[in-house]
Short mmCIF file of C-alpha atoms in Angstrom, two decimals:
data_model
loop_
_atom_site.label_atom_id
_atom_site.label_comp_id
_atom_site.label_asym_id
_atom_site.label_seq_id
_atom_site.Cartn_x
_atom_site.Cartn_y
_atom_site.Cartn_z
CA MET A 1 184.42 98.19 194.26
CA VAL A 2 181.72 99.52 191.79
CA ARG A 3 182.78 101.14 188.55
CA SER A 4 180.14 103.65 187.55
CA ALA A 5 179.34 106.83 189.22
CA ALA A 6 175.77 105.88 189.45
CA ALA A 7 176.57 102.77 191.22
CA ALA A 8 178.89 104.42 193.63
CA THR A 9 176.17 106.99 194.54
CA LEU A 10 173.59 104.19 195.09
CA LEU A 11 175.96 102.09 197.11
CA ASP A 12 176.52 104.89 199.42
CA LEU A 13 172.84 105.31 199.94
CA ILE A 14 172.52 101.56 200.57
CA ARG A 15 175.28 101.33 203.11
CA THR A 16 174.12 104.40 205.14
CA ARG A 17 170.54 103.03 205.09
CA ARG A 18 169.36 106.21 203.24
CA ALA A 19 168.24 104.25 200.21
CA LYS A 20 164.41 104.10 199.91
CA THR A 21 163.45 100.52 199.21
CA GLY A 22 160.22 99.11 197.59
CA VAL A 23 158.55 95.94 196.99
CA ILE A 24 155.95 95.19 194.23
CA GLY A 25 153.67 92.38 195.46
CA LEU A 26 152.91 91.97 199.19
CA GLY A 27 152.21 88.33 199.43
CA TYR A 28 154.13 85.48 201.17
CA VAL A 29 157.33 86.71 199.62
CA GLY A 30 156.95 90.50 199.28
CA LEU A 31 155.64 91.32 202.73
CA PRO A 32 158.39 89.44 204.71
CA LEU A 33 160.97 91.00 202.46
CA VAL A 34 159.86 94.67 202.92
CA VAL A 35 159.51 94.03 206.65
CA GLU A 36 163.13 92.75 206.89
CA PHE A 37 164.35 95.78 204.99
CA GLY A 38 162.61 97.96 207.49
CA ARG A 39 163.91 95.95 210.39
CA ALA A 40 167.46 96.52 208.93
CA GLY A 41 166.99 100.36 208.95
CA PHE A 42 165.75 101.11 205.51
CA ALA A 43 162.51 103.03 204.76
CA GLY A 44 160.37 100.55 202.99
CA THR A 45 157.32 100.90 200.64
CA GLY A 46 155.07 98.17 199.57
CA VAL A 47 152.98 98.26 196.37
CA ASP A 48 150.10 96.07 195.67
CA LEU A 49 146.71 96.24 193.78
CA ASP A 50 145.01 94.61 196.62
CA ALA A 51 143.62 97.54 198.73
CA ASN A 52 142.81 95.18 201.66
CA LYS A 53 146.47 94.23 202.12
CA VAL A 54 147.53 97.83 201.72
CA ASN A 55 145.06 98.99 204.30
CA ALA A 56 146.09 96.29 206.68
CA ILE A 57 149.68 97.15 206.58
CA ASN A 58 149.08 100.99 206.94
CA GLU A 59 147.00 100.05 210.00
CA GLY A 60 149.97 98.07 211.43
CA GLN A 61 148.45 94.67 210.77
CA SER A 62 149.97 91.48 209.25
CA TYR A 63 147.94 89.04 207.33
CA ILE A 64 150.73 86.47 206.95
CA ASP A 65 151.48 83.99 209.75
CA ASP A 66 155.27 84.23 209.32
CA VAL A 67 155.23 88.01 209.93
CA PRO A 68 154.32 89.11 213.33
CA THR A 69 151.86 91.87 213.49
CA ALA A 70 154.01 93.56 216.23
CA HIS A 71 156.87 93.90 213.70
CA VAL A 72 154.44 95.52 211.06
CA ALA A 73 153.12 98.02 213.72
CA GLU A 74 156.46 98.93 214.95
CA LEU A 75 157.81 99.87 211.51
CA VAL A 76 154.65 101.73 210.48
CA ALA A 77 154.95 103.79 213.69
CA ALA A 78 158.57 104.42 212.99
CA LYS A 79 157.72 105.43 209.35
CA ARG A 80 159.87 102.78 208.00
CA LEU A 81 157.12 100.88 206.31
CA ARG A 82 154.03 101.99 204.27
CA ALA A 83 151.97 100.48 201.54
CA THR A 84 150.07 101.93 198.46
CA THR A 85 148.24 100.88 195.40
CA ASP A 86 149.73 103.79 193.60
CA PHE A 87 152.58 103.01 191.20
CA GLU A 88 153.66 106.55 191.09
CA VAL A 89 155.50 105.97 194.22
CA LEU A 90 158.07 103.95 192.15
CA ARG A 91 159.64 107.22 190.94
CA GLU A 92 160.99 108.17 194.43
CA LEU A 93 162.40 104.74 195.19
CA ASP A 94 166.09 103.80 194.95
CA THR A 95 165.65 100.01 194.95
CA ILE A 96 162.57 98.01 193.66
CA ASN A 97 162.03 94.31 194.19
CA ILE A 98 159.53 92.50 192.06
CA CYS A 99 157.65 89.75 194.05
CA VAL A 100 154.63 88.92 192.05
CA PRO A 101 152.98 85.55 191.15
CA THR A 102 154.27 83.41 188.16
CA PRO A 103 151.50 80.85 187.74
CA LEU A 104 151.12 78.33 184.94
CA ARG A 105 148.53 78.53 182.18
CA LYS A 106 146.25 75.47 181.69
CA THR A 107 148.64 74.54 178.82
CA LYS A 108 151.45 74.34 181.43
CA ASP A 109 153.28 77.26 179.77
CA PRO A 110 154.53 80.09 182.11
CA ASP A 111 152.19 83.02 182.66
CA MET A 112 154.43 86.09 182.52
CA SER A 113 151.62 88.71 182.73
CA TYR A 114 152.34 89.71 186.29
CA ILE A 115 156.05 90.18 185.72
CA VAL A 116 155.37 92.03 182.39
CA ALA A 117 152.81 94.33 184.19
CA SER A 118 155.22 95.04 187.02
CA ALA A 119 158.20 95.73 184.66
CA GLY A 120 155.98 97.99 182.49
CA GLU A 121 155.05 100.09 185.50
CA ILE A 122 158.68 100.46 186.43
CA ALA A 123 159.75 101.32 182.93
CA LYS A 124 157.26 104.18 182.66
CA ARG A 125 158.91 105.70 185.82
CA LEU A 126 162.50 104.46 185.57
CA ARG A 127 165.21 107.06 186.46
CA PRO A 128 169.06 106.92 186.62
CA GLY A 129 170.45 105.37 189.79
CA GLN A 130 167.75 102.80 190.54
CA LEU A 131 168.24 99.11 191.37
CA ILE A 132 165.61 96.57 190.10
CA ILE A 133 165.62 93.05 191.36
CA LEU A 134 163.38 90.23 190.10
CA GLU A 135 162.44 87.73 192.80
CA SER A 136 159.56 85.89 191.15
CA THR A 137 160.36 82.33 190.14
CA THR A 138 160.68 82.04 186.37
CA TYR A 139 162.46 80.35 183.57
CA PRO A 140 166.22 81.04 182.75
CA GLY A 141 166.43 84.07 180.50
CA THR A 142 163.53 86.04 181.92
CA THR A 143 165.61 88.89 183.44
CA ASP A 144 167.83 89.50 180.31
CA GLU A 145 165.25 88.50 177.51
CA LEU A 146 162.12 89.96 178.98
CA VAL A 147 162.70 92.48 181.78
CA LEU A 148 165.88 94.07 180.44
CA PRO A 149 164.54 95.12 177.04
CA MET A 150 161.42 96.68 178.61
CA LEU A 151 163.54 98.82 181.05
CA GLU A 152 166.10 99.75 178.39
CA LYS A 153 163.27 101.39 176.04
CA SER A 154 163.56 104.26 178.42
CA GLY A 155 166.85 105.00 176.80
CA LEU A 156 168.78 104.21 180.03
CA LYS A 157 171.41 101.53 179.92
CA VAL A 158 171.84 98.68 182.41
CA GLY A 159 175.03 98.79 184.43
CA LYS A 160 175.64 102.45 183.61
CA ASP A 161 172.27 104.25 184.38
CA PHE A 162 170.27 101.71 186.23
CA PHE A 163 171.03 98.25 187.67
CA LEU A 164 169.27 94.87 187.26
CA ALA A 165 169.42 91.56 189.00
CA PHE A 166 167.71 88.34 189.77
CA SER A 167 167.48 86.82 193.26
CA PRO A 168 164.94 83.89 193.71
CA GLU A 169 162.69 83.83 196.67
CA ARG A 170 163.00 80.84 198.99
CA VAL A 171 160.14 81.33 201.26
CA ASP A 172 158.93 78.26 203.14
CA PRO A 173 155.71 79.20 204.87
CA SER A 174 155.26 78.15 208.54
CA ASN A 175 158.89 77.02 208.72
CA ARG A 176 159.90 78.14 212.38
CA SER A 177 163.58 77.56 211.80
CA PHE A 178 164.28 79.26 208.48
CA ASN A 179 162.77 82.58 207.31
CA THR A 180 163.53 85.44 205.02
CA HIS A 181 166.35 86.71 207.30
CA ASN A 182 168.39 83.46 207.66
CA ILE A 183 167.79 81.72 204.30
CA PRO A 184 170.87 82.49 202.17
CA LYS A 185 170.16 84.76 199.23
CA VAL A 186 171.37 83.85 195.69
CA ILE A 187 172.14 86.91 193.52
CA GLY A 188 172.93 87.18 189.86
CA GLY A 189 173.28 90.68 188.38
CA MET A 190 173.44 91.72 184.65
CA THR A 191 176.81 93.36 185.44
CA GLU A 192 179.25 93.30 188.19
CA ASP A 193 177.87 96.53 189.55
CA CYS A 194 174.38 95.12 189.46
CA THR A 195 175.53 92.12 191.51
CA ALA A 196 177.54 94.21 193.96
CA LEU A 197 174.51 96.75 194.57
CA ALA A 198 172.09 93.86 195.06
CA SER A 199 174.38 92.13 197.32
CA ALA A 200 174.87 95.21 199.45
CA LEU A 201 171.09 95.67 199.69
CA TYR A 202 170.43 92.26 200.93
CA ASP A 203 173.50 92.09 203.12
CA GLY A 204 171.82 94.65 205.19
CA ALA A 205 168.78 92.45 205.91
CA ILE A 206 169.72 88.86 205.23
CA SER A 207 172.35 86.79 207.06
CA THR A 208 174.20 85.11 204.05
CA ILE A 209 174.67 86.31 200.41
CA VAL A 210 175.56 83.91 197.63
CA PRO A 211 176.61 85.93 194.47
CA VAL A 212 176.58 83.99 191.13
CA SER A 213 177.84 84.90 187.70
CA SER A 214 174.53 85.90 185.98
CA PRO A 215 170.76 86.12 186.33
CA ARG A 216 170.32 82.88 184.27
CA VAL A 217 172.33 80.98 186.77
CA ALA A 218 170.33 82.47 189.68
CA GLU A 219 167.02 81.59 187.83
CA MET A 220 168.28 78.13 187.25
CA VAL A 221 169.17 77.67 190.94
CA LYS A 222 165.63 78.15 192.01
CA LEU A 223 164.31 75.68 189.51
CA LEU A 224 166.88 73.08 190.35
CA GLU A 225 165.78 73.35 194.05
CA ASN A 226 162.13 72.69 193.43
CA THR A 227 162.57 70.23 190.47
CA PHE A 228 164.84 68.27 192.85
CA ARG A 229 161.91 67.97 195.33
CA ALA A 230 159.28 67.38 192.60
CA VAL A 231 161.24 64.56 190.97
CA ASN A 232 162.09 62.90 194.23
CA ILE A 233 158.47 63.10 195.48
CA GLY A 234 157.45 61.60 192.15
CA MET A 235 159.86 58.79 192.59
CA VAL A 236 158.54 58.02 196.22
CA ASN A 237 154.94 58.40 195.02
CA GLU A 238 155.68 55.64 192.41
CA LEU A 239 157.53 53.57 195.10
CA ALA A 240 154.26 53.83 197.16
CA LEU A 241 152.12 52.51 194.29
CA MET A 242 154.62 49.66 193.90
CA CYS A 243 154.72 48.82 197.65
CA ASP A 244 150.93 48.77 197.62
CA ARG A 245 150.95 46.06 195.02
CA MET A 246 153.52 44.14 196.71
CA GLY A 247 152.14 44.16 200.29
CA ILE A 248 154.97 46.35 201.63
CA ASP A 249 154.64 49.46 204.02
CA VAL A 250 156.37 52.38 202.07
CA TRP A 251 156.44 54.40 205.21
CA GLU A 252 158.41 51.74 207.04
CA VAL A 253 160.75 51.52 204.01
CA VAL A 254 161.45 55.28 204.02
CA LYS A 255 161.95 55.32 207.79
CA ALA A 256 164.41 52.53 207.66
CA ALA A 257 166.25 53.97 204.72
CA SER A 258 166.66 57.23 206.65
CA THR A 259 168.88 55.72 209.13
CA LYS A 260 171.70 55.66 206.46
CA PRO A 261 173.90 58.67 207.38
CA PHE A 262 175.03 59.41 203.91
CA GLY A 263 173.79 59.20 200.30
CA PHE A 264 170.08 59.30 201.17
CA MET A 265 167.49 62.05 201.79
CA ALA A 266 164.01 61.17 202.95
CA PHE A 267 161.02 62.11 200.75
CA TYR A 268 157.46 60.95 201.59
CA PRO A 269 154.45 60.00 199.27
CA GLY A 270 151.26 61.93 199.48
CA PRO A 271 148.04 62.89 197.55
CA GLY A 272 149.80 65.05 195.18
CA LEU A 273 151.87 68.34 194.99
CA GLY A 274 150.70 71.66 196.34
CA GLY A 275 151.82 75.26 196.97
CA HIS A 276 153.13 77.99 194.79
CA CYS A 277 156.52 76.42 193.87
CA ILE A 278 156.91 72.60 193.63
CA PRO A 279 153.86 71.80 191.33
CA VAL A 280 154.74 74.78 189.08
CA ASP A 281 158.41 75.49 188.88
CA PRO A 282 159.60 72.17 187.10
CA PHE A 283 157.15 73.10 184.22
CA TYR A 284 158.96 76.43 183.68
CA LEU A 285 162.11 74.38 183.21
CA SER A 286 160.65 71.74 180.96
CA TRP A 287 159.00 74.46 178.90
CA LYS A 288 162.20 76.35 178.52
CA ALA A 289 164.02 73.07 177.67
CA ARG A 290 161.61 72.34 174.86
CA GLU A 291 162.34 75.83 173.52
CA SER A 292 165.93 74.72 173.22
CA GLY A 293 165.17 71.33 171.56
CA PHE A 294 165.64 69.22 174.79
CA GLU A 295 163.12 66.96 176.32
CA ALA A 296 163.16 66.95 180.09
CA ARG A 297 162.02 63.38 180.56
CA PHE A 298 162.54 63.03 184.26
CA ILE A 299 160.62 66.18 184.91
CA GLU A 300 157.78 65.23 182.73
CA LEU A 301 157.53 61.80 184.15
CA ALA A 302 157.56 63.09 187.83
CA GLY A 303 154.83 65.53 186.77
CA ALA A 304 152.69 62.75 185.45
CA VAL A 305 153.12 60.57 188.56
CA ASN A 306 152.41 63.45 190.93
CA GLY A 307 149.55 64.67 188.93
CA ALA A 308 147.88 61.15 189.10
CA MET A 309 148.04 60.86 192.80
CA PRO A 310 144.61 62.39 193.51
CA HIS A 311 143.02 59.84 190.97
CA TYR A 312 144.90 57.05 193.01
CA VAL A 313 143.46 58.33 196.20
CA VAL A 314 139.98 58.26 194.90
CA THR A 315 140.59 54.62 193.96
CA LEU A 316 141.56 54.05 197.64
CA ILE A 317 138.47 55.81 198.89
CA GLY A 318 136.21 53.79 196.52
CA GLU A 319 137.74 50.41 197.53
CA ALA A 320 137.64 51.26 201.31
CA LEU A 321 133.93 52.15 200.97
CA ASN A 322 133.33 48.86 199.11
CA LYS A 323 134.61 46.93 202.08
CA VAL A 324 131.94 48.40 204.32
CA LYS A 325 129.35 47.94 201.51
CA ARG A 326 128.99 51.66 200.54
CA PRO A 327 129.18 53.06 196.97
CA LEU A 328 131.30 56.22 196.49
CA SER A 329 128.14 57.90 194.91
CA GLY A 330 125.99 59.18 197.71
CA SER A 331 128.47 58.61 200.50
CA LYS A 332 129.36 61.34 202.93
CA VAL A 333 132.96 62.05 202.30
CA LEU A 334 134.97 64.51 204.45
CA VAL A 335 138.32 65.88 203.23
CA ALA A 336 140.54 66.61 206.36
CA GLY A 337 142.88 69.59 205.37
CA VAL A 338 142.59 71.57 202.17
CA ALA A 339 145.56 73.71 202.63
CA TYR A 340 148.63 72.64 200.62
CA LYS A 341 150.67 71.87 203.58
CA ARG A 342 150.57 71.41 207.33
CA ASP A 343 149.56 74.40 209.57
CA VAL A 344 149.24 77.01 206.75
CA ASP A 345 146.12 78.75 205.36
CA ASP A 346 147.39 78.61 201.74
CA ILE A 347 145.35 76.52 199.28
CA ARG A 348 147.26 77.24 196.18
CA GLU A 349 147.67 74.21 193.91
CA SER A 350 146.53 72.01 196.82
CA PRO A 351 145.84 68.38 195.90
CA ALA A 352 142.81 68.63 198.13
CA LEU A 353 141.09 70.73 195.42
CA ASP A 354 141.65 68.18 192.68
CA LEU A 355 140.42 65.55 195.11
CA LEU A 356 137.35 67.38 196.05
CA HIS A 357 136.57 67.84 192.27
CA LEU A 358 137.06 64.12 191.51
CA LEU A 359 134.80 63.08 194.36
CA HIS A 360 132.22 65.66 193.34
CA GLU A 361 132.17 64.34 189.77
CA ARG A 362 131.51 60.78 191.25
CA GLY A 363 128.59 61.85 193.25
CA ALA A 364 130.01 62.01 196.70
CA GLU A 365 128.30 64.22 199.32
CA LEU A 366 131.16 66.47 200.30
CA ALA A 367 132.40 68.30 203.39
CA TYR A 368 135.83 69.36 204.57
CA SER A 369 137.59 70.25 207.96
CA ASP A 370 140.50 72.76 208.05
CA PRO A 371 140.94 75.07 210.91
CA PHE A 372 143.13 77.40 208.76
CA VAL A 373 140.55 77.69 205.89
CA PRO A 374 137.16 78.58 207.46
CA ALA A 375 135.57 78.84 204.05
CA LEU A 376 136.12 77.36 200.67
CA ALA A 377 134.59 79.46 197.91
CA GLY A 378 133.08 77.63 194.85
CA SER A 379 135.30 79.73 192.69
CA ALA A 380 138.43 78.33 194.33
CA TRP A 381 137.91 74.80 193.09
CA PRO A 382 136.44 73.14 189.95
CA GLY A 383 133.38 71.78 191.71
CA GLY A 384 131.96 75.36 191.96
CA VAL A 385 130.16 74.80 195.27
CA ASP A 386 130.81 76.90 198.37
CA LEU A 387 131.88 74.82 201.34
CA ARG A 388 132.57 75.58 205.07
CA HIS A 389 134.92 74.13 207.70
CA VAL A 390 133.36 71.29 209.74
CA ASP A 391 134.54 71.00 213.32
CA LEU A 392 135.36 67.28 213.71
CA SER A 393 135.43 67.49 217.42
CA ALA A 394 131.54 67.86 217.31
CA ALA A 395 131.03 65.10 214.90
CA ALA A 396 128.93 62.03 215.95
CA PRO A 397 130.41 58.53 215.79
CA GLY A 398 130.38 57.22 212.29
CA GLU A 399 128.73 60.57 211.04
CA PHE A 400 130.74 60.38 207.81
CA ASP A 401 131.12 57.25 205.66
CA CYS A 402 134.72 58.12 204.89
CA ILE A 403 137.25 60.81 206.11
CA VAL A 404 140.32 61.33 203.87
CA VAL A 405 143.42 62.88 205.64
CA VAL A 406 144.87 65.14 202.92
CA THR A 407 146.79 67.65 205.01
CA ASP A 408 148.25 66.55 208.33
CA HIS A 409 147.51 69.64 210.50
CA SER A 410 148.94 69.35 213.92
CA SER A 411 145.71 70.64 215.51
CA PHE A 412 143.71 67.58 214.22
CA ASN A 413 142.60 65.20 216.83
CA TYR A 414 143.09 61.91 215.08
CA GLU A 415 141.30 59.81 217.67
CA HIS A 416 138.16 62.08 217.20
CA LEU A 417 138.64 61.88 213.43
CA GLN A 418 138.72 57.99 213.44
CA ARG A 419 135.62 57.81 215.52
CA ALA A 420 133.76 60.14 213.18
CA ALA A 421 134.03 57.77 210.07
CA LYS A 422 133.16 54.34 209.02
CA VAL A 423 136.42 54.19 207.06
CA VAL A 424 139.49 56.52 206.99
CA VAL A 425 142.02 56.93 204.12
CA ASP A 426 145.20 58.43 205.46
CA THR A 427 147.32 59.85 202.69
CA ARG A 428 149.88 61.32 205.01
CA ASN A 429 150.71 58.59 207.55
CA ALA A 430 149.36 61.06 210.09
CA ILE A 431 147.52 58.59 212.45
CA ALA A 432 149.80 57.28 214.97
CA ASN A 433 147.61 54.42 216.13
CA PRO A 434 145.34 53.50 213.20
CA GLY A 435 142.38 51.40 213.84
CA PRO A 436 141.32 48.44 211.49
CA HIS A 437 139.15 50.75 209.52
CA VAL A 438 142.12 52.92 208.53
CA VAL A 439 143.74 52.67 205.07
CA ARG A 440 147.04 54.23 204.57
CA LEU A 441 148.42 55.25 201.17
CA GLY A 442 151.34 52.99 200.17
CA ALA A 443 150.84 50.75 203.25
CA ALA A 444 149.78 47.24 202.19
CA ARG A 445 146.30 47.89 201.35
CA SER A 446 145.33 44.20 201.15
CA ILE A 447 146.40 43.58 204.70
CA HIS A 448 144.26 46.46 206.03
CA HIS A 449 141.26 45.32 203.99
CA GLN A 450 141.37 41.89 205.55
CA GLU A 451 141.48 43.53 209.11
CA MET A 452 138.44 45.73 208.09
CA VAL A 453 136.34 42.75 206.84
CA ALA A 454 137.26 40.80 210.10
CA ALA A 455 136.22 43.77 212.24
CA ASN A 456 132.87 44.16 210.43
#
């Protein structure tokens, strides 16, 4: 039961689906969310500065793989979904979700500019009876230390006149089992009424609601989830380096360990971390910890190990080429997969970009193959050179001196891939039947090198 009159009025609007919902930021988080609100019966408005996204939505088109175009078209036709670049629309909305990027600066400090800009636009137009929910991943304290003071400058008071909560996004692009609708939603409001209203809103569109005691708890939940993954990936990456030195196949070790039915969760090594969460979120936590006089040593160590993996892959490439008497400088090297994960088109923080840069610095003649990324602009990676996708199915035998499997897309034909290169470095254990010229990350490098020498 809510306490204030304003909360009671908004709760009634939410329960009867008369509340006008809005989402700022129409990317991988915002578009699925506003679509789910529409499918739950709410009228939804998306706000984004990107006119191309806005036009696509208003034309009934989806630009995100996880959101079917049919759903967008149906909601637009039913007038339950629209998009705009005009922030004036915020005045008429009853609920506003902030789903904007939160990148890191080069110094590994949080870049709050997108959140600040969004909160500023809301503050200019804030009216009594509105519910504001921040979903962007951030450090504990952002909602009450940063967003709340901006909104209360209007003279309105949280919990009485307007309502504020934090609910972390949990989007996993290309996951066919879990999506916005069926991933449990953690919610922490500034007051009990704030939590109750946010829970009621999400309850109409999302299957499971998990209220917590405060925004800070909800903010920390998201950071724990992704730091847990980053630290464990760092551990298994270090194990891969260790196994390489000891002549042990790390992939066999992880597979065997996974047979234990309790007390173990499998993580796998790779060329580095990618995406909009795992490479970024732990640094939000370690930055905030330093502000409190605490050194997050596990997080910093995992970051160092994961950040060094592209350099290690370059070492593997150089050693593999040496075995066939080719220097790295001047060799034709193709990177297979530049998206940050399998079967998506997202290159944010992809380790492939770091790897391309390192290879470019060492004089390699570069190419890449990725059916999800037809073109890679020079502005998207430090090398500054425009590249285009190469179709490996048309490659001649031995056309490339080395192919590096960085992203294990399911559409890759690994038989063709092996034939197209003199040597292959597989960083994902993607090749089911590797030939003697294939080197796998963390898989007894010395043994494979002996096989390669014998084959040549």
